């Protein structure tokens, strides 16, 4: 059965009604899942297996039957570990129906169907009793309910319910304990993701309004691969603090709580950012530890276990604060059911307020963290200012098409007679109007002949590089308002691609086969079926600065989009014989802004990526080996279809 679905097209701006299979959302969920990443996480799997073996041994030593409850079983891996370790029976709970089916298939394939029961429910709906889902309460609780922030997937409410209704008093738990760590630092790079900086425009300084400068911002965590932020990019203000621990073998409360850690400032400066991660103790003694600490905390970086399903967290203080070496302060953390937030205080017991930071200036609702960083990139800003100086005249009438852009303000400060702007998100409009009012910008008419049409372009709905071609569609729709010979900035865009070898990112799409001795191939097959449904022929967005890779080819320009002309009616095709993808915008003939590589690829193939925008990544279904002799031919066919505003692609590799 197929249904018509309305989908907002991020490139054309239109609401497309498309015929989709009833299984479309299911395949999307599976194809974009991180199950492969978890199965490839050898450190995680080994530590869980060790912890489960130890817990089963402790229960058996007490002369008890071992009954295991596995909440969020996924593939059923942890349940099979428990039975292999000697558990008498295991209840495997999985709320996502396709995964519950996959777990059932995997458990059967490995011969554990008689000792593992898969329950397709949320754990809070599971019943215990003669007619219930579980015949008796469990004496071992095994879970993997964690995200980068530890509690963001509802771990606390799930544990709270399990202890009240599903497990015995004094049960064993794997993991046994989680501990959250934090370090207060000063970092210009990271703080640039939280607050907009002043900009010098010729003789005038563009200073953000007080409402923006004094806003506490949004409390939402910024989860990144912190290993890719070098220690040289921040200065530690505090030592690494143990903020709080949760003992999962005892009753857990999901009620809001606060904790504080007293410390002596070890280096004076500006307290701005909190770096945070957590460890799991798989056993009560703490001898089996699974750590989320970044690579640079390891004495031997080669021992660092890469993973993408759990990363590290960056939190921003409500306001930066000057601190002096030797000063005594308290770093406080608060949490509710699903999130954490931090504050800094002088009080002996720290700040015990449960009040979360809240954005009151609109900027933190309009601009994402990477967007703040992009707007604060002075080299990028100077490129736009140089381009504007070269095209603006005193009688210029400018129209800016971008979300939450500073270009209208720049054009006004550089002397444009009239500046108009249009956005796709109302909050973007309110934010820019707020800044304009501070500059006393005169009112403008919406029906003027435009001499300069410009955009970054940036739109909040854009994920893939070519989604910002929405600017091209806007330019086409506004053609009748343009003066003859009007300047279009950027004048064109070029789509680039690059063959790459990822250091680690390949794991998220690689089949696993066996995991800790268990056959999980049905999961591989399910993921591949979902990828083949559509996703295998589509790129997916990633911030590549977080994922080291080595270039296997030169950067190839594969498509150019001429913004001087309207969007064509016929598809644009390009074929090339010889895969990261990104856009470069040609502001003028000699000024270009890259959304991908920020430096030329060196002889070793090192890639330096823009941290502000996501690039497109196309994963080949079958990896190929490159000898570097140039004999391997990479063929690709890219088609830009203007009717849907998307780039369709197909790649193949031919060995000599």
PDB file of N, CA and C in Angstrom, residues 579-656:
ATOM      1  N   UNK A 579      33.969  10.018  -1.037  1.00  0.00           N
ATOM      2  CA  UNK A 579      33.250  10.893  -1.905  1.00  0.00           C
ATOM      3  C   UNK A 579      32.515  11.856  -0.966  1.00  0.00           C
ATOM      4  N   UNK A 580      33.315  12.786  -0.609  1.00  0.00           N
ATOM      5  CA  UNK A 580      32.747  13.925   0.133  1.00  0.00           C
ATOM      6  C   UNK A 580      32.276  14.970  -0.858  1.00  0.00           C
ATOM      7  N   UNK A 581      31.161  15.635  -0.597  1.00  0.00           N
ATOM      8  CA  UNK A 581      30.612  16.637  -1.496  1.00  0.00           C
ATOM      9  C   UNK A 581      30.353  17.927  -0.732  1.00  0.00           C
ATOM     10  N   UNK A 582      30.646  19.049  -1.394  1.00  0.00           N
ATOM     11  CA  UNK A 582      30.406  20.338  -0.744  1.00  0.00           C
ATOM     12  C   UNK A 582      30.222  21.410  -1.804  1.00  0.00           C
ATOM     13  N   UNK A 583      29.769  22.563  -1.367  1.00  0.00           N
ATOM     14  CA  UNK A 583      29.593  23.701  -2.255  1.00  0.00           C
ATOM     15  C   UNK A 583      30.691  24.729  -2.030  1.00  0.00           C
ATOM     16  N   UNK A 584      31.047  25.429  -3.114  1.00  0.00           N
ATOM     17  CA  UNK A 584      31.848  26.636  -3.025  1.00  0.00           C
ATOM     18  C   UNK A 584      31.083  27.738  -3.738  1.00  0.00           C
ATOM     19  N   UNK A 585      30.911  28.875  -3.051  1.00  0.00           N
ATOM     20  CA  UNK A 585      30.139  29.982  -3.606  1.00  0.00           C
ATOM     21  C   UNK A 585      31.087  31.064  -4.114  1.00  0.00           C
ATOM     22  N   UNK A 586      30.897  31.430  -5.365  1.00  0.00           N
ATOM     23  CA  UNK A 586      31.726  32.453  -5.993  1.00  0.00           C
ATOM     24  C   UNK A 586      31.040  33.802  -5.795  1.00  0.00           C
ATOM     25  N   UNK A 587      31.455  34.517  -4.753  1.00  0.00           N
ATOM     26  CA  UNK A 587      30.811  35.793  -4.451  1.00  0.00           C
ATOM     27  C   UNK A 587      31.016  36.771  -5.601  1.00  0.00           C
ATOM     28  N   UNK A 588      32.239  36.867  -6.055  1.00  0.00           N
ATOM     29  CA  UNK A 588      32.577  37.640  -7.250  1.00  0.00           C
ATOM     30  C   UNK A 588      33.536  36.786  -8.070  1.00  0.00           C
ATOM     31  N   UNK A 589      34.116  37.380  -9.125  1.00  0.00           N
ATOM     32  CA  UNK A 589      35.015  36.603  -9.974  1.00  0.00           C
ATOM     33  C   UNK A 589      36.248  36.120  -9.226  1.00  0.00           C
ATOM     34  N   UNK A 590      36.656  36.844  -8.189  1.00  0.00           N
ATOM     35  CA  UNK A 590      37.898  36.484  -7.495  1.00  0.00           C
ATOM     36  C   UNK A 590      37.730  36.234  -5.999  1.00  0.00           C
ATOM     37  N   UNK A 591      36.508  36.166  -5.523  1.00  0.00           N
ATOM     38  CA  UNK A 591      36.263  35.900  -4.101  1.00  0.00           C
ATOM     39  C   UNK A 591      35.343  34.697  -3.981  1.00  0.00           C
ATOM     40  N   UNK A 592      35.835  33.650  -3.327  1.00  0.00           N
ATOM     41  CA  UNK A 592      35.091  32.401  -3.199  1.00  0.00           C
ATOM     42  C   UNK A 592      35.013  31.986  -1.737  1.00  0.00           C
ATOM     43  N   UNK A 593      33.859  31.480  -1.343  1.00  0.00           N
ATOM     44  CA  UNK A 593      33.657  30.945   0.007  1.00  0.00           C
ATOM     45  C   UNK A 593      33.434  29.445  -0.107  1.00  0.00           C
ATOM     46  N   UNK A 594      34.252  28.668   0.593  1.00  0.00           N
ATOM     47  CA  UNK A 594      34.125  27.216   0.550  1.00  0.00           C
ATOM     48  C   UNK A 594      33.363  26.704   1.766  1.00  0.00           C
ATOM     49  N   UNK A 595      32.416  25.824   1.521  1.00  0.00           N
ATOM     50  CA  UNK A 595      31.685  25.154   2.590  1.00  0.00           C
ATOM     51  C   UNK A 595      32.265  23.769   2.871  1.00  0.00           C
ATOM     52  N   UNK A 596      33.401  23.470   2.237  1.00  0.00           N
ATOM     53  CA  UNK A 596      34.026  22.160   2.421  1.00  0.00           C
ATOM     54  C   UNK A 596      35.471  22.293   2.828  1.00  0.00           C
ATOM     55  N   UNK A 597      36.392  21.961   1.921  1.00  0.00           N
ATOM     56  CA  UNK A 597      37.812  22.075   2.223  1.00  0.00           C
ATOM     57  C   UNK A 597      38.185  23.537   2.434  1.00  0.00           C
ATOM     58  N   UNK A 598      38.907  23.814   3.497  1.00  0.00           N
ATOM     59  CA  UNK A 598      39.355  25.179   3.772  1.00  0.00           C
ATOM     60  C   UNK A 598      40.808  25.388   3.387  1.00  0.00           C
ATOM     61  N   UNK A 599      41.502  24.290   3.076  1.00  0.00           N
ATOM     62  CA  UNK A 599      42.886  24.348   2.607  1.00  0.00           C
ATOM     63  C   UNK A 599      43.062  23.338   1.493  1.00  0.00           C
ATOM     64  N   UNK A 600      44.016  23.565   0.583  1.00  0.00           N
ATOM     65  CA  UNK A 600      44.278  22.559  -0.456  1.00  0.00           C
ATOM     66  C   UNK A 600      44.736  21.244   0.179  1.00  0.00           C
ATOM     67  N   UNK A 601      44.383  20.139  -0.448  1.00  0.00           N
ATOM     68  CA  UNK A 601      44.829  18.834   0.022  1.00  0.00           C
ATOM     69  C   UNK A 601      46.339  18.741  -0.163  1.00  0.00           C
ATOM     70  N   UNK A 602      47.046  18.354   0.908  1.00  0.00           N
ATOM     71  CA  UNK A 602      48.501  18.286   0.804  1.00  0.00           C
ATOM     72  C   UNK A 602      48.942  16.941   0.214  1.00  0.00           C
ATOM     73  N   UNK A 603      50.257  16.745   0.125  1.00  0.00           N
ATOM     74  CA  UNK A 603      50.782  15.542  -0.518  1.00  0.00           C
ATOM     75  C   UNK A 603      50.405  14.274   0.224  1.00  0.00           C
ATOM     76  N   UNK A 604      50.183  14.403   1.537  1.00  0.00           N
ATOM     77  CA  UNK A 604      49.790  13.225   2.330  1.00  0.00           C
ATOM     78  C   UNK A 604      48.293  12.967   2.257  1.00  0.00           C
ATOM     79  N   UNK A 605      47.563  13.848   1.575  1.00  0.00           N
ATOM     80  CA  UNK A 605      46.111  13.675   1.459  1.00  0.00           C
ATOM     81  C   UNK A 605      45.330  14.201   2.633  1.00  0.00           C
ATOM     82  N   UNK A 606      45.965  15.009   3.494  1.00  0.00           N
ATOM     83  CA  UNK A 606      45.279  15.526   4.672  1.00  0.00           C
ATOM     84  C   UNK A 606      44.163  16.485   4.268  1.00  0.00           C
ATOM     85  N   UNK A 607      43.003  16.347   4.896  1.00  0.00           N
ATOM     86  CA  UNK A 607      41.839  17.181   4.591  1.00  0.00           C
ATOM     87  C   UNK A 607      41.521  18.071   5.785  1.00  0.00           C
ATOM     88  N   UNK A 608      41.327  19.352   5.544  1.00  0.00           N
ATOM     89  CA  UNK A 608      40.911  20.301   6.577  1.00  0.00           C
ATOM     90  C   UNK A 608      39.557  20.852   6.164  1.00  0.00           C
ATOM     91  N   UNK A 609      38.534  20.556   6.980  1.00  0.00           N
ATOM     92  CA  UNK A 609      37.155  20.864   6.609  1.00  0.00           C
ATOM     93  C   UNK A 609      36.608  22.053   7.386  1.00  0.00           C
ATOM     94  N   UNK A 610      35.671  22.743   6.771  1.00  0.00           N
ATOM     95  CA  UNK A 610      34.961  23.818   7.464  1.00  0.00           C
ATOM     96  C   UNK A 610      34.145  23.228   8.602  1.00  0.00           C
ATOM     97  N   UNK A 611      34.248  23.796   9.822  1.00  0.00           N
ATOM     98  CA  UNK A 611      33.472  23.276  10.949  1.00  0.00           C
ATOM     99  C   UNK A 611      32.057  23.828  11.008  1.00  0.00           C
ATOM    100  N   UNK A 612      31.689  24.710  10.046  1.00  0.00           N
ATOM    101  CA  UNK A 612      30.427  25.434  10.171  1.00  0.00           C
ATOM    102  C   UNK A 612      29.263  24.764   9.452  1.00  0.00           C
ATOM    103  N   UNK A 613      29.543  24.109   8.341  1.00  0.00           N
ATOM    104  CA  UNK A 613      28.492  23.480   7.552  1.00  0.00           C
ATOM    105  C   UNK A 613      28.748  21.984   7.467  1.00  0.00           C
ATOM    106  N   UNK A 614      27.683  21.229   7.290  1.00  0.00           N
ATOM    107  CA  UNK A 614      27.839  19.803   7.040  1.00  0.00           C
ATOM    108  C   UNK A 614      28.120  19.585   5.561  1.00  0.00           C
ATOM    109  N   UNK A 615      28.941  18.579   5.272  1.00  0.00           N
ATOM    110  CA  UNK A 615      29.224  18.202   3.903  1.00  0.00           C
ATOM    111  C   UNK A 615      28.449  16.931   3.573  1.00  0.00           C
ATOM    112  N   UNK A 616      28.279  16.662   2.295  1.00  0.00           N
ATOM    113  CA  UNK A 616      27.603  15.436   1.889  1.00  0.00           C
ATOM    114  C   UNK A 616      28.596  14.288   1.849  1.00  0.00           C
ATOM    115  N   UNK A 617      28.168  13.112   2.277  1.00  0.00           N
ATOM    116  CA  UNK A 617      29.017  11.923   2.239  1.00  0.00           C
ATOM    117  C   UNK A 617      28.251  10.811   1.537  1.00  0.00           C
ATOM    118  N   UNK A 618      28.827  10.274   0.459  1.00  0.00           N
ATOM    119  CA  UNK A 618      28.248   9.143  -0.246  1.00  0.00           C
ATOM    120  C   UNK A 618      29.074   7.907   0.086  1.00  0.00           C
ATOM    121  N   UNK A 619      28.454   6.920   0.661  1.00  0.00           N
ATOM    122  CA  UNK A 619      29.154   5.700   1.040  1.00  0.00           C
ATOM    123  C   UNK A 619      29.001   4.643  -0.056  1.00  0.00           C
ATOM    124  N   UNK A 620      30.128   4.147  -0.572  1.00  0.00           N
ATOM    125  CA  UNK A 620      30.086   3.043  -1.517  1.00  0.00           C
ATOM    126  C   UNK A 620      29.639   1.774  -0.800  1.00  0.00           C
ATOM    127  N   UNK A 621      28.828   0.988  -1.439  1.00  0.00           N
ATOM    128  CA  UNK A 621      28.369  -0.246  -0.811  1.00  0.00           C
ATOM    129  C   UNK A 621      29.515  -1.228  -0.625  1.00  0.00           C
ATOM    130  N   UNK A 622      30.472  -1.216  -1.570  1.00  0.00           N
ATOM    131  CA  UNK A 622      31.626  -2.100  -1.474  1.00  0.00           C
ATOM    132  C   UNK A 622      32.889  -1.260  -1.448  1.00  0.00           C
ATOM    133  N   UNK A 623      33.623  -1.210  -0.323  1.00  0.00           N
ATOM    134  CA  UNK A 623      34.864  -0.416  -0.268  1.00  0.00           C
ATOM    135  C   UNK A 623      35.863  -0.902  -1.304  1.00  0.00           C
ATOM    136  N   UNK A 624      36.699   0.007  -1.810  1.00  0.00           N
ATOM    137  CA  UNK A 624      37.723  -0.357  -2.780  1.00  0.00           C
ATOM    138  C   UNK A 624      39.076   0.084  -2.283  1.00  0.00           C
ATOM    139  N   UNK A 625      40.098  -0.703  -2.655  1.00  0.00           N
ATOM    140  CA  UNK A 625      41.464  -0.425  -2.252  1.00  0.00           C
ATOM    141  C   UNK A 625      42.123   0.483  -3.284  1.00  0.00           C
ATOM    142  N   UNK A 626      42.822   1.519  -2.817  1.00  0.00           N
ATOM    143  CA  UNK A 626      43.522   2.435  -3.713  1.00  0.00           C
ATOM    144  C   UNK A 626      45.022   2.255  -3.545  1.00  0.00           C
ATOM    145  N   UNK A 627      45.709   1.951  -4.652  1.00  0.00           N
ATOM    146  CA  UNK A 627      47.164   1.799  -4.595  1.00  0.00           C
ATOM    147  C   UNK A 627      47.877   3.125  -4.756  1.00  0.00           C
ATOM    148  N   UNK A 628      47.103   4.158  -5.123  1.00  0.00           N
ATOM    149  CA  UNK A 628      47.702   5.476  -5.290  1.00  0.00           C
ATOM    150  C   UNK A 628      48.421   5.643  -6.613  1.00  0.00           C
ATOM    151  N   UNK A 629      48.311   4.630  -7.548  1.00  0.00           N
ATOM    152  CA  UNK A 629      49.020   4.735  -8.823  1.00  0.00           C
ATOM    153  C   UNK A 629      48.187   5.411  -9.900  1.00  0.00           C
ATOM    154  N   UNK A 630      46.952   5.791  -9.531  1.00  0.00           N
ATOM    155  CA  UNK A 630      46.101   6.504 -10.473  1.00  0.00           C
ATOM    156  C   UNK A 630      45.415   5.618 -11.492  1.00  0.00           C
ATOM    157  N   UNK A 631      45.532   4.287 -11.342  1.00  0.00           N
ATOM    158  CA  UNK A 631      44.958   3.377 -12.335  1.00  0.00           C
ATOM    159  C   UNK A 631      43.508   3.012 -12.033  1.00  0.00           C
ATOM    160  N   UNK A 632      43.078   3.227 -10.800  1.00  0.00           N
ATOM    161  CA  UNK A 632      41.690   2.926 -10.460  1.00  0.00           C
ATOM    162  C   UNK A 632      40.789   4.027 -11.001  1.00  0.00           C
ATOM    163  N   UNK A 633      39.756   3.654 -11.739  1.00  0.00           N
ATOM    164  CA  UNK A 633      38.846   4.631 -12.335  1.00  0.00           C
ATOM    165  C   UNK A 633      37.580   4.738 -11.492  1.00  0.00           C
ATOM    166  N   UNK A 634      37.277   5.937 -11.082  1.00  0.00           N
ATOM    167  CA  UNK A 634      36.041   6.201 -10.353  1.00  0.00           C
ATOM    168  C   UNK A 634      35.089   6.914 -11.299  1.00  0.00           C
ATOM    169  N   UNK A 635      33.945   6.321 -11.531  1.00  0.00           N
ATOM    170  CA  UNK A 635      32.951   6.913 -12.422  1.00  0.00           C
ATOM    171  C   UNK A 635      31.755   7.367 -11.600  1.00  0.00           C
ATOM    172  N   UNK A 636      31.235   8.494 -11.959  1.00  0.00           N
ATOM    173  CA  UNK A 636      30.048   8.955 -11.248  1.00  0.00           C
ATOM    174  C   UNK A 636      29.133   9.693 -12.201  1.00  0.00           C
ATOM    175  N   UNK A 637      27.883   9.629 -11.896  1.00  0.00           N
ATOM    176  CA  UNK A 637      26.867  10.314 -12.684  1.00  0.00           C
ATOM    177  C   UNK A 637      26.029  11.134 -11.720  1.00  0.00           C
ATOM    178  N   UNK A 638      26.083  12.457 -11.839  1.00  0.00           N
ATOM    179  CA  UNK A 638      25.314  13.346 -10.982  1.00  0.00           C
ATOM    180  C   UNK A 638      24.307  14.108 -11.831  1.00  0.00           C
ATOM    181  N   UNK A 639      23.101  14.160 -11.362  1.00  0.00           N
ATOM    182  CA  UNK A 639      22.039  14.867 -12.068  1.00  0.00           C
ATOM    183  C   UNK A 639      21.337  15.809 -11.106  1.00  0.00           C
ATOM    184  N   UNK A 640      21.301  17.081 -11.468  1.00  0.00           N
ATOM    185  CA  UNK A 640      20.510  18.040 -10.690  1.00  0.00           C
ATOM    186  C   UNK A 640      19.168  18.188 -11.369  1.00  0.00           C
ATOM    187  N   UNK A 641      18.129  17.796 -10.667  1.00  0.00           N
ATOM    188  CA  UNK A 641      16.776  17.860 -11.214  1.00  0.00           C
ATOM    189  C   UNK A 641      16.094  19.105 -10.670  1.00  0.00           C
ATOM    190  N   UNK A 642      15.901  20.139 -11.483  1.00  0.00           N
ATOM    191  CA  UNK A 642      15.318  21.387 -10.965  1.00  0.00           C
ATOM    192  C   UNK A 642      13.867  21.256 -10.539  1.00  0.00           C
ATOM    193  N   UNK A 643      13.182  20.204 -10.999  1.00  0.00           N
ATOM    194  CA  UNK A 643      11.772  20.058 -10.624  1.00  0.00           C
ATOM    195  C   UNK A 643      11.615  19.695  -9.159  1.00  0.00           C
ATOM    196  N   UNK A 644      12.653  19.051  -8.592  1.00  0.00           N
ATOM    197  CA  UNK A 644      12.595  18.676  -7.179  1.00  0.00           C
ATOM    198  C   UNK A 644      13.719  19.292  -6.367  1.00  0.00           C
ATOM    199  N   UNK A 645      14.668  19.958  -7.039  1.00  0.00           N
ATOM    200  CA  UNK A 645      15.740  20.643  -6.328  1.00  0.00           C
ATOM    201  C   UNK A 645      16.702  19.715  -5.625  1.00  0.00           C
ATOM    202  N   UNK A 646      16.947  18.530  -6.200  1.00  0.00           N
ATOM    203  CA  UNK A 646      17.817  17.566  -5.536  1.00  0.00           C
ATOM    204  C   UNK A 646      18.878  17.078  -6.517  1.00  0.00           C
ATOM    205  N   UNK A 647      19.992  16.613  -5.954  1.00  0.00           N
ATOM    206  CA  UNK A 647      21.070  16.037  -6.751  1.00  0.00           C
ATOM    207  C   UNK A 647      21.016  14.519  -6.601  1.00  0.00           C
ATOM    208  N   UNK A 648      20.759  13.829  -7.692  1.00  0.00           N
ATOM    209  CA  UNK A 648      20.770  12.371  -7.703  1.00  0.00           C
ATOM    210  C   UNK A 648      22.148  11.905  -8.160  1.00  0.00           C
ATOM    211  N   UNK A 649      22.615  10.817  -7.568  1.00  0.00           N
ATOM    212  CA  UNK A 649      23.986  10.414  -7.857  1.00  0.00           C
ATOM    213  C   UNK A 649      24.129   8.907  -7.920  1.00  0.00           C
ATOM    214  N   UNK A 650      25.131   8.489  -8.683  1.00  0.00           N
ATOM    215  CA  UNK A 650      25.466   7.070  -8.777  1.00  0.00           C
ATOM    216  C   UNK A 650      26.968   6.986  -8.995  1.00  0.00           C
ATOM    217  N   UNK A 651      27.628   6.102  -8.266  1.00  0.00           N
ATOM    218  CA  UNK A 651      29.078   5.958  -8.338  1.00  0.00           C
ATOM    219  C   UNK A 651      29.427   4.504  -8.657  1.00  0.00           C
ATOM    220  N   UNK A 652      30.513   4.314  -9.375  1.00  0.00           N
ATOM    221  CA  UNK A 652      31.047   2.975  -9.598  1.00  0.00           C
ATOM    222  C   UNK A 652      32.558   3.064  -9.669  1.00  0.00           C
ATOM    223  N   UNK A 653      33.223   1.962  -9.327  1.00  0.00           N
ATOM    224  CA  UNK A 653      34.679   1.911  -9.311  1.00  0.00           C
ATOM    225  C   UNK A 653      35.134   0.776 -10.212  1.00  0.00           C
ATOM    226  N   UNK A 654      36.092   1.072 -11.094  1.00  0.00           N
ATOM    227  CA  UNK A 654      36.617   0.068 -12.012  1.00  0.00           C
ATOM    228  C   UNK A 654      38.097  -0.137 -11.726  1.00  0.00           C
ATOM    229  N   UNK A 655      38.473  -1.362 -11.380  1.00  0.00           N
ATOM    230  CA  UNK A 655      39.872  -1.696 -11.149  1.00  0.00           C
ATOM    231  C   UNK A 655      40.517  -2.130 -12.463  1.00  0.00           C
ATOM    232  N   UNK A 656      41.827  -1.835 -12.692  1.00  0.00           N
ATOM    233  CA  UNK A 656      42.498  -2.223 -13.932  1.00  0.00           C
ATOM    234  C   UNK A 656      42.617  -3.745 -14.052  1.00  0.00           C
TER     235      UNK A 656
END
